[in-house]
Coordinates of C-alpha atoms in Angstrom, one line a residue:
X1 CA 80.1 100.8 137.5
X2 CA 82.4 97.9 138.0
X3 CA 81.8 94.8 136.1
X4 CA 83.4 91.6 137.2
X5 CA 84.3 89.0 134.6
X6 CA 82.3 85.7 134.8
X7 CA 84.3 82.6 135.6
X8 CA 85.1 80.6 132.5
X9 CA 84.9 76.8 132.8
X10 CA 86.9 74.7 130.5
X11 CA 85.0 72.5 128.1
X12 CA 85.4 68.8 128.5
X13 CA 87.6 67.2 125.8
X14 CA 85.5 65.4 123.3
X15 CA 86.5 62.0 121.8
X16 CA 86.9 62.1 118.1
X17 CA 83.8 60.6 116.4
X18 CA 84.5 57.6 114.3
X19 CA 82.3 57.4 111.2
X20 CA 82.1 54.1 109.4
X21 CA 80.6 54.2 105.9
X22 CA 78.7 51.2 104.7
X23 CA 79.2 50.0 101.2
X24 CA 76.3 50.0 98.7
X25 CA 76.3 46.2 98.9
X26 CA 75.7 46.4 102.7
X27 CA 72.8 48.7 102.2
X28 CA 71.2 46.5 99.5
X29 CA 71.6 43.5 101.8
X30 CA 69.9 45.3 104.6
X31 CA 67.0 46.4 102.5
X32 CA 66.6 42.9 101.0
X33 CA 66.4 41.2 104.4
X34 CA 64.3 44.0 106.0
X35 CA 61.6 44.1 103.3
X36 CA 58.4 42.1 103.9
X37 CA 57.7 39.2 101.5
X38 CA 54.6 39.3 99.3
X39 CA 51.4 37.8 101.0
X40 CA 50.7 35.5 98.0
X41 CA 53.7 33.2 98.9
X42 CA 53.7 31.4 102.1
X43 CA 56.8 32.0 104.2
X44 CA 59.2 29.1 104.5
X45 CA 59.0 27.3 107.8
X46 CA 62.6 27.4 108.9
X47 CA 64.6 30.1 107.2
X48 CA 67.9 30.7 108.7
X49 CA 68.5 34.2 110.0
X50 CA 70.8 36.4 108.0
X51 CA 74.3 36.4 109.2
X52 CA 75.0 39.3 111.5
X53 CA 77.3 41.9 109.9
X54 CA 79.7 43.7 112.0
X55 CA 81.4 46.9 110.9
X56 CA 84.8 46.8 112.4
X57 CA 87.2 49.5 111.1
X58 CA 90.0 48.2 108.9
X59 CA 93.5 48.1 110.4
X60 CA 94.5 51.2 108.3
X61 CA 91.5 53.2 109.5
X62 CA 92.1 56.9 110.3
X63 CA 89.5 58.7 112.5
X64 CA 87.4 61.4 110.8
X65 CA 89.0 64.1 113.0
X66 CA 92.4 63.5 111.4
X67 CA 92.5 65.0 107.9
X68 CA 95.6 65.0 105.8
X69 CA 96.5 68.3 104.2
X70 CA 97.4 68.3 100.5
X71 CA 101.0 68.9 99.6
X72 CA 101.4 72.1 97.4
X73 CA 102.7 71.5 94.0
X74 CA 106.1 73.2 93.2
X75 CA 105.9 76.4 91.1
X76 CA 108.3 76.4 88.2
X77 CA 111.0 79.0 88.2
X78 CA 110.5 81.7 85.5
X79 CA 113.6 83.8 84.8
X80 CA 111.9 86.1 82.3
X81 CA 108.4 87.5 82.5
X82 CA 105.9 86.5 79.8
X83 CA 106.1 90.0 78.4
X84 CA 109.9 89.6 78.0
X85 CA 109.4 86.4 76.1
X86 CA 107.2 88.2 73.6
X87 CA 108.0 87.6 70.0
X88 CA 107.0 91.1 68.8
X89 CA 109.8 93.5 67.9
X90 CA 110.1 97.0 69.3
X91 CA 111.2 99.9 67.1
X92 CA 112.2 103.3 68.4
X93 CA 114.1 106.4 67.0
X94 CA 117.3 107.3 68.7
X95 CA 118.4 110.9 68.7
X96 CA 114.9 111.9 67.6
X97 CA 115.3 115.5 66.5
X98 CA 111.5 116.1 66.7
X99 CA 111.0 117.4 63.1
X100 CA 112.2 116.4 59.7
X101 CA 112.5 119.4 57.3
X102 CA 112.5 119.4 53.5
X103 CA 116.0 119.8 52.0
X104 CA 117.8 118.7 55.1
X105 CA 120.3 115.9 55.5
X106 CA 118.7 113.5 58.0
X107 CA 120.6 110.8 60.0
X108 CA 118.0 108.3 61.1
X109 CA 119.1 106.0 63.9
X110 CA 116.7 103.3 64.9
X111 CA 116.9 100.7 67.7
X112 CA 115.3 97.3 67.1
X113 CA 114.7 95.0 70.1
X114 CA 112.4 92.3 71.5
X115 CA 110.6 91.9 74.8
X116 CA 109.3 94.5 77.1
X117 CA 110.3 97.9 75.6
X118 CA 112.8 96.1 73.4
X119 CA 115.1 95.1 76.2
X120 CA 116.8 92.4 74.1
X121 CA 118.5 93.9 71.1
X122 CA 117.7 92.3 67.7
X123 CA 120.9 92.1 65.6
X124 CA 120.5 91.6 61.9
X125 CA 117.1 93.1 61.5
X126 CA 116.3 94.7 58.2
X127 CA 115.5 98.4 58.4
X128 CA 113.8 100.1 55.5
X129 CA 113.3 103.9 55.3
X130 CA 110.8 105.2 52.7
X131 CA 110.5 108.9 52.0
X132 CA 107.2 109.5 50.3
X133 CA 105.6 112.6 49.0
X134 CA 102.8 113.9 46.7
X135 CA 105.1 116.1 44.6
X136 CA 108.3 113.9 44.3
X137 CA 109.3 110.4 43.5
X138 CA 109.7 108.0 46.5
X139 CA 113.1 107.4 48.0
X140 CA 113.8 104.0 49.6
X141 CA 116.9 103.3 51.7
X142 CA 117.9 100.2 53.6
X143 CA 120.2 99.1 56.5
X144 CA 120.8 96.2 58.9
X145 CA 121.0 96.5 62.6
X146 CA 124.3 95.8 64.4
X147 CA 124.9 93.6 67.5
X148 CA 123.4 96.3 69.7
X149 CA 120.2 96.4 67.6
X150 CA 121.0 99.8 66.1
X151 CA 120.6 100.6 62.4
X152 CA 121.7 104.0 60.8
X153 CA 120.3 105.5 57.5
X154 CA 121.4 108.8 56.1
X155 CA 119.1 110.5 53.6
X156 CA 118.9 113.9 51.9
X157 CA 115.2 114.8 52.2
X158 CA 113.8 116.2 48.9
X159 CA 112.7 119.8 48.7
X160 CA 109.1 120.4 47.9
X161 CA 106.8 123.5 48.0
X162 CA 103.4 121.9 47.7
X163 CA 101.7 118.8 48.8
X164 CA 102.6 116.5 51.7
X165 CA 105.5 114.2 52.6
X166 CA 106.4 111.6 55.2
X167 CA 109.1 109.2 56.3
X168 CA 108.1 105.6 57.0
X169 CA 110.6 103.5 59.0
X170 CA 110.0 99.8 59.0
X171 CA 112.0 97.0 60.8
X172 CA 111.6 93.3 59.9
X173 CA 113.1 90.5 62.0
X174 CA 112.0 87.0 61.1
X175 CA 108.2 87.0 60.6
X176 CA 107.7 90.1 62.9
X177 CA 107.7 93.7 61.9
X178 CA 107.3 97.2 63.4
X179 CA 106.8 100.6 61.8
X180 CA 107.1 104.3 62.7
X181 CA 105.8 107.3 60.6
X182 CA 107.0 110.9 60.8
X183 CA 105.9 113.9 58.8
X184 CA 108.3 116.0 56.7
X185 CA 107.6 119.7 57.1
X186 CA 108.2 122.1 54.2

């Protein structure tokens, strides 16, 4: 089956429609002069006709078909993402050996930074290492991070045969702090 396309006739161009909006005062005037007068008062004999109002568009009139598009506002440039501007500090163990054992000499290296995953190093942060246990006295050691945000603490972990023990590593920079905990195995 062959189907022939129907001829398409172009639509005539339409003139843009001009819409003139009347003001509220014009509408009130039209209602006042159009409303009938009460029957109790006689109508004056020779009342002049209201002046005819013409609604000519002002010289700066733009037809309704022409619409101005709004200009988009400029978006400020952001060099760092909001997460990178975060004030919280980030603390991580470097050379994490996995386990701490009682009686071993432990070298604890920590990195302190700010932003997403601590991308910006935090020099001068106070690092405190606490070795706590149920069968020995606590051991508290301190250090300060260098220009790369690294702090190093060496500690001889106490020997113990009963109870539990842990290492708490805390970094403080300004009003922000972060903490890591690790278990000490017998």
